[in-house]
Coordinates of C-alpha atoms and ligand atoms in Angstrom, one line a residue:
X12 CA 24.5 29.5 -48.0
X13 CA 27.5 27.4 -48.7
X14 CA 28.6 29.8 -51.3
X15 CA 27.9 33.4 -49.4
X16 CA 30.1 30.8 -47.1
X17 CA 33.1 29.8 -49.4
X18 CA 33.3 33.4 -51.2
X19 CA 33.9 34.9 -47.3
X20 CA 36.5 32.0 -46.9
X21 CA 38.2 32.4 -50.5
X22 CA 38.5 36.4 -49.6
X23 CA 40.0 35.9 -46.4
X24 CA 42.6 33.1 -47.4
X25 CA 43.5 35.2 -50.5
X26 CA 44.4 38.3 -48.1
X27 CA 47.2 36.1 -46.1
X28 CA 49.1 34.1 -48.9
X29 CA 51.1 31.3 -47.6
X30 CA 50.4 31.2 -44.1
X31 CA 49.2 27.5 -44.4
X32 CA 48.2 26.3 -40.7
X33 CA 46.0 29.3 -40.6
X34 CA 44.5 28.2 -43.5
X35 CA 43.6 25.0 -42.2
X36 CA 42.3 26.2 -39.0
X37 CA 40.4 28.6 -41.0
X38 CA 39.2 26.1 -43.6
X39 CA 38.2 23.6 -41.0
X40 CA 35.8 26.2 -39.4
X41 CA 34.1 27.1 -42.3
X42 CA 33.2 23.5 -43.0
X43 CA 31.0 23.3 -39.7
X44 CA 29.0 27.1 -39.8
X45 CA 26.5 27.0 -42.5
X46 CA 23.7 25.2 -40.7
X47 CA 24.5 28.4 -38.3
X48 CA 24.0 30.6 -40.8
X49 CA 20.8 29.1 -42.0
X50 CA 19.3 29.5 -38.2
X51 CA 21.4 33.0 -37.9
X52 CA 21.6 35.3 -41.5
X53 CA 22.0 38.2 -39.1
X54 CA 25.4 36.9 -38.9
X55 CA 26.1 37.2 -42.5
X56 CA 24.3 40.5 -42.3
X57 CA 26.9 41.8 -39.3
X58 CA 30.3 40.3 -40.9
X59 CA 30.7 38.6 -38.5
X60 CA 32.7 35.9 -40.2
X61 CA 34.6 38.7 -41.9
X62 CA 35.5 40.4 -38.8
X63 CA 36.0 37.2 -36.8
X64 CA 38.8 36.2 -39.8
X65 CA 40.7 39.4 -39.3
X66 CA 43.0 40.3 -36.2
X67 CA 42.1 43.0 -34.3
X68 CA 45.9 43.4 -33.7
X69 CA 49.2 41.9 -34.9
X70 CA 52.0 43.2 -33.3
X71 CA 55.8 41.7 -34.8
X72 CA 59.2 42.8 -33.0
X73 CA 63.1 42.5 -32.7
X74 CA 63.9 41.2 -30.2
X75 CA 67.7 41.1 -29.8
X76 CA 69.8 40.1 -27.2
X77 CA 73.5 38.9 -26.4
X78 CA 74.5 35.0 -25.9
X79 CA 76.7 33.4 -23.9
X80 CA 79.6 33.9 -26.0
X81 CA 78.8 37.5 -26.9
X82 CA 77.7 37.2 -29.8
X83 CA 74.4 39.3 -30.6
X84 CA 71.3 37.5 -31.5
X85 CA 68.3 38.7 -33.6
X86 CA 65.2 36.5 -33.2
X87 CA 61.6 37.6 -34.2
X88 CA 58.8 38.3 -31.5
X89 CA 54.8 38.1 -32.2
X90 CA 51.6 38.9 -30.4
X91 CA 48.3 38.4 -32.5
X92 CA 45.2 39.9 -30.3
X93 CA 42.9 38.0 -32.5
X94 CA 38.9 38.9 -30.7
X95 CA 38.7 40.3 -27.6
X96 CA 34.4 40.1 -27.6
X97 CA 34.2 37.7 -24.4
X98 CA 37.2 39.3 -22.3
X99 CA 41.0 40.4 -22.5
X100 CA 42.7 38.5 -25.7
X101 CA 44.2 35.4 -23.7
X102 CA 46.3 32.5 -25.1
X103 CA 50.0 30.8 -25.0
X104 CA 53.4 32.6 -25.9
X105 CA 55.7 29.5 -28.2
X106 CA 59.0 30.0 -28.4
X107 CA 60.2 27.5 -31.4
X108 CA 62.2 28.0 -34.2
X109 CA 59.1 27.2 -36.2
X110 CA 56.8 29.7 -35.3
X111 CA 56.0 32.3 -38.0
X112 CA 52.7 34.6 -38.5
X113 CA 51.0 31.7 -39.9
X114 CA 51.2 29.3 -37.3
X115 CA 50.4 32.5 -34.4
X116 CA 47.6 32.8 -36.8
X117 CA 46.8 29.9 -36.4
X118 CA 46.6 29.1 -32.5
X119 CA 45.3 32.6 -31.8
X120 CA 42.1 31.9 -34.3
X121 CA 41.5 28.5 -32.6
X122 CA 41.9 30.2 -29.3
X123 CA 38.9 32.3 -29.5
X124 CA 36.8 29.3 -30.1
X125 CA 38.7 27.4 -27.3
X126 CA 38.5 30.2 -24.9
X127 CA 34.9 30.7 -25.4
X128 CA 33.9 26.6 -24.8
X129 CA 35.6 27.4 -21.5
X130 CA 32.4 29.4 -20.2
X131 CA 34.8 31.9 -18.5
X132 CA 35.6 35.8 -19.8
X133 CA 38.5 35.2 -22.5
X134 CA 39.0 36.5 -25.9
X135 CA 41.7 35.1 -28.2
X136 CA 44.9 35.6 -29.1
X137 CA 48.4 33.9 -29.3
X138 CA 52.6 35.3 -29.4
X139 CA 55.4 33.8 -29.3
X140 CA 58.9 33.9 -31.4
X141 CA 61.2 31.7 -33.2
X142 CA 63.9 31.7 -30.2
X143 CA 64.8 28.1 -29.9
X144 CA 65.1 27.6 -26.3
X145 CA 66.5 24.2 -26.4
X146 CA 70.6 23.9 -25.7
X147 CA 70.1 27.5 -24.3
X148 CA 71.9 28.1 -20.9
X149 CA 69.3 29.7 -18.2
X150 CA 71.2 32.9 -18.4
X151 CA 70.4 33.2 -22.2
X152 CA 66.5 32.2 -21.5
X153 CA 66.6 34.8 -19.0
X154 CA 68.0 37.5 -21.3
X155 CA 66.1 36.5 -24.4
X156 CA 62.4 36.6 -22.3
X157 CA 64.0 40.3 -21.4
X158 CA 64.4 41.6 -24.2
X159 CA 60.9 40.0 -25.8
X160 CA 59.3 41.4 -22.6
X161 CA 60.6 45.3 -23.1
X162 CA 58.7 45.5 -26.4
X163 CA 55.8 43.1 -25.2
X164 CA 54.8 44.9 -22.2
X165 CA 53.4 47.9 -23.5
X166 CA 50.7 45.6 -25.3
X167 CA 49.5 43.7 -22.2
X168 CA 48.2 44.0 -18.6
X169 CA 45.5 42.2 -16.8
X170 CA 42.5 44.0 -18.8
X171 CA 44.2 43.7 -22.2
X172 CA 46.1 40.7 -23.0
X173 CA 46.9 37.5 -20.6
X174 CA 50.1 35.3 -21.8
X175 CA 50.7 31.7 -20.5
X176 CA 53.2 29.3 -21.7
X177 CA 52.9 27.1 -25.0
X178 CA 56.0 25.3 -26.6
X179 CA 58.9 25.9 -25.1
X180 CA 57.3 28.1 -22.4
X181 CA 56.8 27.0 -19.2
X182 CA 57.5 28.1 -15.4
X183 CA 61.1 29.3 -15.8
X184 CA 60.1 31.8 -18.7
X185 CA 57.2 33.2 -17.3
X186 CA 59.1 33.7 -14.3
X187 CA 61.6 35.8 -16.3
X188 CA 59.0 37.4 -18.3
X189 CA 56.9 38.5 -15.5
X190 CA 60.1 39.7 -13.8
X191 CA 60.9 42.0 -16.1
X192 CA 57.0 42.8 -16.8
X193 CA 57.5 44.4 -12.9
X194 CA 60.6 45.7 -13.1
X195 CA 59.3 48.1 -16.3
X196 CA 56.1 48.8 -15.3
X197 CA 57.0 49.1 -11.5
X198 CA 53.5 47.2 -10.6
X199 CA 52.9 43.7 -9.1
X200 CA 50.1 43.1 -11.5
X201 CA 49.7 39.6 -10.9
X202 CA 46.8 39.0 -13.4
X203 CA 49.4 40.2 -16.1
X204 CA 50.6 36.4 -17.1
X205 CA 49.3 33.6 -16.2
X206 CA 51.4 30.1 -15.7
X207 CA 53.1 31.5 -12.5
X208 CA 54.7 29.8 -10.0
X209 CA 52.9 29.0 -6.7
X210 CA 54.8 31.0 -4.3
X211 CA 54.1 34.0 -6.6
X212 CA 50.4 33.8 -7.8
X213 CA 50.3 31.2 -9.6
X214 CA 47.4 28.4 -9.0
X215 CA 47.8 24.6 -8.7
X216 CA 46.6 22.4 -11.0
X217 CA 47.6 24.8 -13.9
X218 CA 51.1 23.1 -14.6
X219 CA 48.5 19.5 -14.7
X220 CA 45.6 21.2 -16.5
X221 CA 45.9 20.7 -20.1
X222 CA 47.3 17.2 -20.2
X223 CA 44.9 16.3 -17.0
X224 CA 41.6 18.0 -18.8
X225 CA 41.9 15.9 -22.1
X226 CA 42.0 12.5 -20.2
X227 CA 38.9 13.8 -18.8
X228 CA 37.5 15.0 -21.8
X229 CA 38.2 11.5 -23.5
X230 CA 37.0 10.0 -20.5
X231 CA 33.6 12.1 -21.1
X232 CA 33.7 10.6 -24.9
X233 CA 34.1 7.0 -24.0
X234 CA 31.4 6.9 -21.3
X235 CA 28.9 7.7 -24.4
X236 CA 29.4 4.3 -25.4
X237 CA 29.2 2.8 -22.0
X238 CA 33.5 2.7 -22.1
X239 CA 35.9 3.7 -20.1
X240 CA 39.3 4.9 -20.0
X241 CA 40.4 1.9 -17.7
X242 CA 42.3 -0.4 -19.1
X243 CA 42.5 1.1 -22.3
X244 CA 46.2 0.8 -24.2
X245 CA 47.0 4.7 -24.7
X246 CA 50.1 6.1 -27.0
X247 CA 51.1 9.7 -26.5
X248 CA 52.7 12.1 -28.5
X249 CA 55.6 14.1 -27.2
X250 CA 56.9 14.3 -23.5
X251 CA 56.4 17.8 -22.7
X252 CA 54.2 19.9 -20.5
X253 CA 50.7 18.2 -21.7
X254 CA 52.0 14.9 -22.4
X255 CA 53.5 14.2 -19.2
X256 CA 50.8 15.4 -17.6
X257 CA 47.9 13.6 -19.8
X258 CA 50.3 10.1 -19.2
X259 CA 49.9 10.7 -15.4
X260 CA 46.1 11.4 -15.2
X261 CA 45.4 8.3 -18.2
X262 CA 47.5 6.1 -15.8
X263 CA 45.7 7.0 -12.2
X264 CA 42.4 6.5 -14.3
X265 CA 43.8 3.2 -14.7
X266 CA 44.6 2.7 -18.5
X267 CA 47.8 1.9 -19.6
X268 CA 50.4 4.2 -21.5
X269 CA 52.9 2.0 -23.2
X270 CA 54.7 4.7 -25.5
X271 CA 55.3 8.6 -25.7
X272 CA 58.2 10.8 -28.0
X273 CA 60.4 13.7 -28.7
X274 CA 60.6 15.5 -32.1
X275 CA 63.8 13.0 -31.8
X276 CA 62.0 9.3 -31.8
X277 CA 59.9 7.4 -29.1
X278 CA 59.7 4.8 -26.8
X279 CA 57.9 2.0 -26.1
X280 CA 57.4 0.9 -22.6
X281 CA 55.0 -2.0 -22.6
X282 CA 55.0 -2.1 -18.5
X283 CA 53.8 1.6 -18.7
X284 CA 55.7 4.8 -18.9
X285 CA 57.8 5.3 -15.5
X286 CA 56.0 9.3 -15.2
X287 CA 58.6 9.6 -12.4
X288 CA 61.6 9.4 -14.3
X289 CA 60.1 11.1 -17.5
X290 CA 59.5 14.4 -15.5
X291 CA 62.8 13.3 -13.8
X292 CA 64.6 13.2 -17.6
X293 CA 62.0 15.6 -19.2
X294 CA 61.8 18.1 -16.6
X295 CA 64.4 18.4 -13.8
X296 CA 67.4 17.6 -16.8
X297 CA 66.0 19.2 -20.0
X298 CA 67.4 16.2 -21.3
X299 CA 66.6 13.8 -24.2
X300 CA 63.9 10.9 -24.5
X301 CA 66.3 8.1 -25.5
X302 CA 67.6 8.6 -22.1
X303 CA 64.7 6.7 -20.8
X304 CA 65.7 3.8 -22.7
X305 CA 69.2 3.4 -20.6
X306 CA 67.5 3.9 -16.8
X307 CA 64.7 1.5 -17.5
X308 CA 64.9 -2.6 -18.4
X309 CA 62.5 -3.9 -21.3
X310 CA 62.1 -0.7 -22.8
X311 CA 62.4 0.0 -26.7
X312 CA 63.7 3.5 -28.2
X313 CA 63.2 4.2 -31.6
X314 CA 65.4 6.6 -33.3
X315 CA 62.7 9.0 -35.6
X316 CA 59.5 7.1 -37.0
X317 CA 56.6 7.9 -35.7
X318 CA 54.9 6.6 -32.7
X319 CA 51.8 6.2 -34.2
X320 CA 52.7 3.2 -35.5
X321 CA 52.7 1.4 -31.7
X322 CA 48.8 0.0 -31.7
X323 CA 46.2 1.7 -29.3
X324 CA 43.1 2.1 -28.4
X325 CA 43.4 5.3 -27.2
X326 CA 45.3 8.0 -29.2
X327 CA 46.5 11.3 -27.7
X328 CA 48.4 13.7 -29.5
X329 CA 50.1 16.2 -27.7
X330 CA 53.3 17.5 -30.0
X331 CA 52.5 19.7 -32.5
X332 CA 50.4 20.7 -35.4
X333 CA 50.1 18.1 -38.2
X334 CA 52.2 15.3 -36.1
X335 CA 49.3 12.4 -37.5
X336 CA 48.6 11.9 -40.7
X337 CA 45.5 10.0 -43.0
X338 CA 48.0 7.0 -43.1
X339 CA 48.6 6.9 -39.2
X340 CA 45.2 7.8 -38.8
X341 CA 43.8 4.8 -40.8
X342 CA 46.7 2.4 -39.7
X343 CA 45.5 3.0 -36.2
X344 CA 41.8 2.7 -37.1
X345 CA 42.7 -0.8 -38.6
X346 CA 44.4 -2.1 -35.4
X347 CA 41.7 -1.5 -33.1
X348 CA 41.7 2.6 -32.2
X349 CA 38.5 4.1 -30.2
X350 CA 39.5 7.2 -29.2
X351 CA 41.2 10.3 -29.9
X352 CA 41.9 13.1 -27.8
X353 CA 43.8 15.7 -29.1
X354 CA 46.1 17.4 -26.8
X355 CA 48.1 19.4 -28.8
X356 CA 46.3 22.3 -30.8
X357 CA 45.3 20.6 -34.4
X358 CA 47.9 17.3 -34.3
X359 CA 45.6 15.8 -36.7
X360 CA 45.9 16.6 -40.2
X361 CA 42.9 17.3 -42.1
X362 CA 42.7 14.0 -44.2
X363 CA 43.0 12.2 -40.8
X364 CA 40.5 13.4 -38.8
X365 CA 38.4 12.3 -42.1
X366 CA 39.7 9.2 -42.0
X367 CA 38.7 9.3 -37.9
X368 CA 35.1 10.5 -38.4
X369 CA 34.6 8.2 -41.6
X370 CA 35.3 5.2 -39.2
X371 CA 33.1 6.5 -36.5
X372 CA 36.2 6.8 -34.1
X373 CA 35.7 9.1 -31.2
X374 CA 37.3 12.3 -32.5
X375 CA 37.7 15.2 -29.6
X376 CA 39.3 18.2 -31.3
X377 CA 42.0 20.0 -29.5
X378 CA 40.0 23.3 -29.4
X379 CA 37.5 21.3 -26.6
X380 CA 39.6 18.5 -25.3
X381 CA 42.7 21.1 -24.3
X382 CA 40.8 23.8 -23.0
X383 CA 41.5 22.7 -19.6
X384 CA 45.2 24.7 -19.9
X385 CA 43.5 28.3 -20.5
X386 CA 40.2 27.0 -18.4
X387 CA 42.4 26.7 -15.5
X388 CA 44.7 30.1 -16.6
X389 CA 41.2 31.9 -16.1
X390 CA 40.6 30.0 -12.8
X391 CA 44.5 31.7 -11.8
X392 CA 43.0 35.3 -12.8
X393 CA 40.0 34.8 -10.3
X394 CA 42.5 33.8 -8.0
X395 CA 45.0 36.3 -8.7
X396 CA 41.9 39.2 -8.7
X397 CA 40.3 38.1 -5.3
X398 CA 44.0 37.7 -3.3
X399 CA 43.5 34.3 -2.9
X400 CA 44.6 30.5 -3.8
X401 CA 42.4 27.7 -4.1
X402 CA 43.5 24.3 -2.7
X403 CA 44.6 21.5 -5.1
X404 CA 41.5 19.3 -4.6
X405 CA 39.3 22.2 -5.4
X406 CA 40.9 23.7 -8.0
X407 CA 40.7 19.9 -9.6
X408 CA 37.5 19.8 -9.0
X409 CA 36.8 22.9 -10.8
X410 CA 38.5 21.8 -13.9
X411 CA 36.6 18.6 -14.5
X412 CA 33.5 20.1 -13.9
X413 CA 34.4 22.2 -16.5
X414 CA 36.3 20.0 -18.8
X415 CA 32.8 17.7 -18.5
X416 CA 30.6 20.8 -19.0
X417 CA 32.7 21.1 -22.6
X418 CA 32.0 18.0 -23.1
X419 CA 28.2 18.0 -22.9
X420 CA 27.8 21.4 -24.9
X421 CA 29.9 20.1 -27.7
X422 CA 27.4 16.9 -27.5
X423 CA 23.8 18.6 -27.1
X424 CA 25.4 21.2 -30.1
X425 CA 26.0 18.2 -32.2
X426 CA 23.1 16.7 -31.7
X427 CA 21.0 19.7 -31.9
X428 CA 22.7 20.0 -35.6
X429 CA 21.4 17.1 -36.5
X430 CA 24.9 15.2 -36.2
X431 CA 25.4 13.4 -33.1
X432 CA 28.9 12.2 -31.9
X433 CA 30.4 14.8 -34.5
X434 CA 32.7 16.9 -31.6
X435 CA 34.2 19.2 -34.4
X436 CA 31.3 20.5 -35.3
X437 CA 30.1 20.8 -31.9
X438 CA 33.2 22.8 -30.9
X439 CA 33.2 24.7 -33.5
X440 CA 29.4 26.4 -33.8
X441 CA 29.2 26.3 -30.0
X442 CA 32.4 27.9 -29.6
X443 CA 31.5 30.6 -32.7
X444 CA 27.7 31.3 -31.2
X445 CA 28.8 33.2 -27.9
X446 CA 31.5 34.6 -29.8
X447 CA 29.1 35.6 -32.5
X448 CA 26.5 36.8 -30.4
X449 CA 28.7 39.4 -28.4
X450 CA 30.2 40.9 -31.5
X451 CA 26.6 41.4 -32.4
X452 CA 25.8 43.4 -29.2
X453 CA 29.1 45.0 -28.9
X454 CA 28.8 47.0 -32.5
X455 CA 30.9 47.3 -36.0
X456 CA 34.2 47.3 -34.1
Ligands
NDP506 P1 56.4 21.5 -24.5 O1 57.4 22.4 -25.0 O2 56.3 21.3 -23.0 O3 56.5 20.1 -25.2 C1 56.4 19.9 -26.5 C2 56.6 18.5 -26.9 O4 56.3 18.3 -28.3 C3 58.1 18.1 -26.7 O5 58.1 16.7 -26.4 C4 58.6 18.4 -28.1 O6 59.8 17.6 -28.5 C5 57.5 18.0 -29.0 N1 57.5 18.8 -30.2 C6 57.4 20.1 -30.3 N2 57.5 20.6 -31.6 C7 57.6 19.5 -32.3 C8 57.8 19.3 -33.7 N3 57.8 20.3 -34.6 N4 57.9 18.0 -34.1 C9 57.9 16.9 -33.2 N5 57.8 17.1 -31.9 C10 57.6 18.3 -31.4 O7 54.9 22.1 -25.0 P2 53.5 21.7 -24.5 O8 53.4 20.4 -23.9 O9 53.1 22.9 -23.6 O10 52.6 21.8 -25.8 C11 52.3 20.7 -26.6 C12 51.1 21.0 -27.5 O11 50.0 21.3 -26.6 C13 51.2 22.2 -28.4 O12 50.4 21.9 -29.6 C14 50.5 23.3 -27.6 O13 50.1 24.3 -28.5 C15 49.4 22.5 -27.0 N6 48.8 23.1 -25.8 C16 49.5 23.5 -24.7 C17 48.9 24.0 -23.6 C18 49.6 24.3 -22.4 O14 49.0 24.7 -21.4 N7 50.9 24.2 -22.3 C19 47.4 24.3 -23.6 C20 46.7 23.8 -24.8 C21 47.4 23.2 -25.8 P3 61.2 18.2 -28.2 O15 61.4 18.3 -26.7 O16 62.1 17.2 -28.9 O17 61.2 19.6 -28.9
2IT507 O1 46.9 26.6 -26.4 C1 46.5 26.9 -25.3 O2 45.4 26.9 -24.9 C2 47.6 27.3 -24.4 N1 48.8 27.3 -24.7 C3 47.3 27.9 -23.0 C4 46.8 29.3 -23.0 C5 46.6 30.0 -21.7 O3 46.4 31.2 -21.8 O4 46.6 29.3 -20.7

């Protein structure tokens, strides 16, 4: 099985040279589906994995536009509908200068296994472009998420293909984007985008989801060994969207978070990051971390480094692909680590999450412990499809139930594979089993 396994991997890497992260994301899949197989051949005998591996659509676009000076820009636009078996291909737009078809590979191939875990009607996909928003005045935001929108359009719509945000996406550019979405197509189709904001269909909670979901998740994985998240000392990558948002929930659970970062250096707070002035800095000012340092006594910044080298017992990585390495992985793991929640979409290098497992570390891979971002997107389409918006306390409500229901299936799958506590593979062949099964029922398409 292993073999039939690694030839269908070998073939499939082979076909997109170079693109590295989807490699990995591939590679990592692989490694949990042969007990699958073994229960499943008619899997094997469908090409299933072949199938799954392959797009069903990549779409790559100019999109140019003028800056402030005048001065015409060229930047390059994606959309990768990766498997649209359980619903419309859903998933993030990143704007970053780093994104290329590798790493949209990437997140849209970990999306359909994300998307399924949630339990709700989502296929897979991902976009985005390497636009760098940052130092960008709104005005050239605004013109850029034109332009990418005049091409996108004609590839999405409520049935089709659901954006959200992702790096450098959040409430201002979907507001553009959807903007010019209407003005095009000359329909208020709400369920087009999801990430809205609240006077304008958007639901509450979904700006809190991701970061709020993997506290819960992690939550879920300490209680298995009678632990909690209270009073636990938590360090957290970046101090975007999901970071802020996972700091707030660790801290009203009662743990506290004494350092977070930029792709610029970190801080250390050892009172607990001030969430107030971090949206403040973060948010409301676009501004830099090492800004915290100057409004706040006793605090440390840390020009570059890495902030995994502040100890924790709680690790929760919400930056970026590859941002924790074997050697912060087994630094951590010496001076006293638990947990791990990942955040981000796959922070932790291969060799670390190794090093994680091999230490018997609670490992919760981003494709279950940040489905709570999409989980709630899905909860906005319901919304947006019935006419109606859901309080904040119920909408919450939903979101644990479901970020707890992830939790358990990724468990009993485990288990059920003979490898207890192993979320990875949980994730993975729970995730890849609904998917699998629809494909199946749905035909050679
Ligand atoms: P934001 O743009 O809001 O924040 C990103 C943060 O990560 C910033 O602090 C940024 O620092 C830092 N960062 C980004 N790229 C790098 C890099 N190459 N090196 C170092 N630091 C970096 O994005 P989100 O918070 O939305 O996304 C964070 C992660 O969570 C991503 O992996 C994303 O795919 C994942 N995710 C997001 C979801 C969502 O709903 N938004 C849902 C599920 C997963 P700086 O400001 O200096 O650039
Ligand atoms: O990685 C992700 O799950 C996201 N960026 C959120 C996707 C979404 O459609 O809400």
């Amino acid at each position: 099985m292993d073999s039939r396994l690694d030839a269908i991997k070998e073939a499939v890497l082979a076909r997109s040279p170079g693109e590295l992260e989807f490699h990995q994301a591939v590679d990592e899949v692989f490694q949990s589906l042969a007990p699958v197989h073994r229960r499943h051949p008619e899997f094997l005998d469908a090409a299933v994995l072949e199938r799954l591996c392959e797009p069903e659509r990549q779409i790559i676009f100019r999109v140019p536009w003028v800056d402030d000076a005048g001065r015409i820009q060229i930047n390059r636009g994606f959309r990768v509908e990766f498997n649209s078996a359980l619903g419309p291909f859903k998933g993030g737009l990143r704007f970053h200068p780093s994104v290329n078809l590798g790493i949209v590979k990437f997140l849209g191939f970990e999306q359909i296994f994300k998307n399924s875990l949630t339990g709700m009607p989502l296929g897979g996909g991902k976009g985005g472009s390497d636009f760098d928003p940052r130092d960008r005045s709104d005005g050239e935001v605004m013109r850029f998420c034109q332009s990418f929108m005049t091409e996108l359009y004609r590839h999405i719509g409520e049935y089709t293909d659901v954006p959200a945000g992702d790096i450098g996406v959040g409430g201002r550019e979907i507001g553009y984007l959807f903007g010019q979405y209407k003005r095009i197509t000359n329909r208020y189709e709400s369920g087009v985008l999801t990430g809205k904001g609240i006077s304008w269909g958007g639901s509450l909670v979904r700006p809190e989801a991701t970061g709020y979901g993997t506290v819960i998740f992690t939550e879920q994985m300490l209680k298995t060994q009678g632990k909690s998240i209270e009073g636990q000392r938590v360090v957290v990558s970046g101090s975007g969207n999901v970071a802020i948002n996972a700091i707030e929930k660790a801290q009203a659970l009662g743990a506290l978070v004494v350092a977070c970062s930029d792709s610029e250096g970190y801080v250390v707070d050892e009172a607990g990051i001030d969430v107030a002035l971090l949206r403040q800095i973060k948010e409301v000012e676009r501004g830099r971390l090492k800004e915290y340092e100057a409004q706040r006594a006793r605090v440390s910044y840390v020009q570059g480094g890495s902030v995994w080298d502040v100890d924790a017992t709680v690790a929760l990585p919400c930056a970026t692909q590859n941002e924790l390495d074997g050697d912060a992985a087994a630094r951590l793991v010496r001076n006293g680590l638990l947990a791990v929640g990942e955040g981000a979409n796959m922070p932790s290098t291969r060799r670390a999450v190794t090093v994680f497992q091999e230490a018997g570390i609670l490992f919760g891979p981003g494709k279950a412990a940040n489905a709570g971002g999409v989980a709630t997107s899905a909860l906005e389409m319901q919304q947006n499809a019935s006419r109606d918006s859901w309080s904040f306390a119920h909408t919450e409500q939903r979101l644990a139930t479901i970020m707890v229901d992830i939790h358990d299936r990724c468990a009993a799958t485990a288990e059920s594979y003979g490898d207890p506590g192993n979320y990875v593979l949980g994730a993975n062949i729970c995730g890849f089993v609904k998917v699998a099964d629809a494909m199946l029922a749905q035909g050679v398409i």
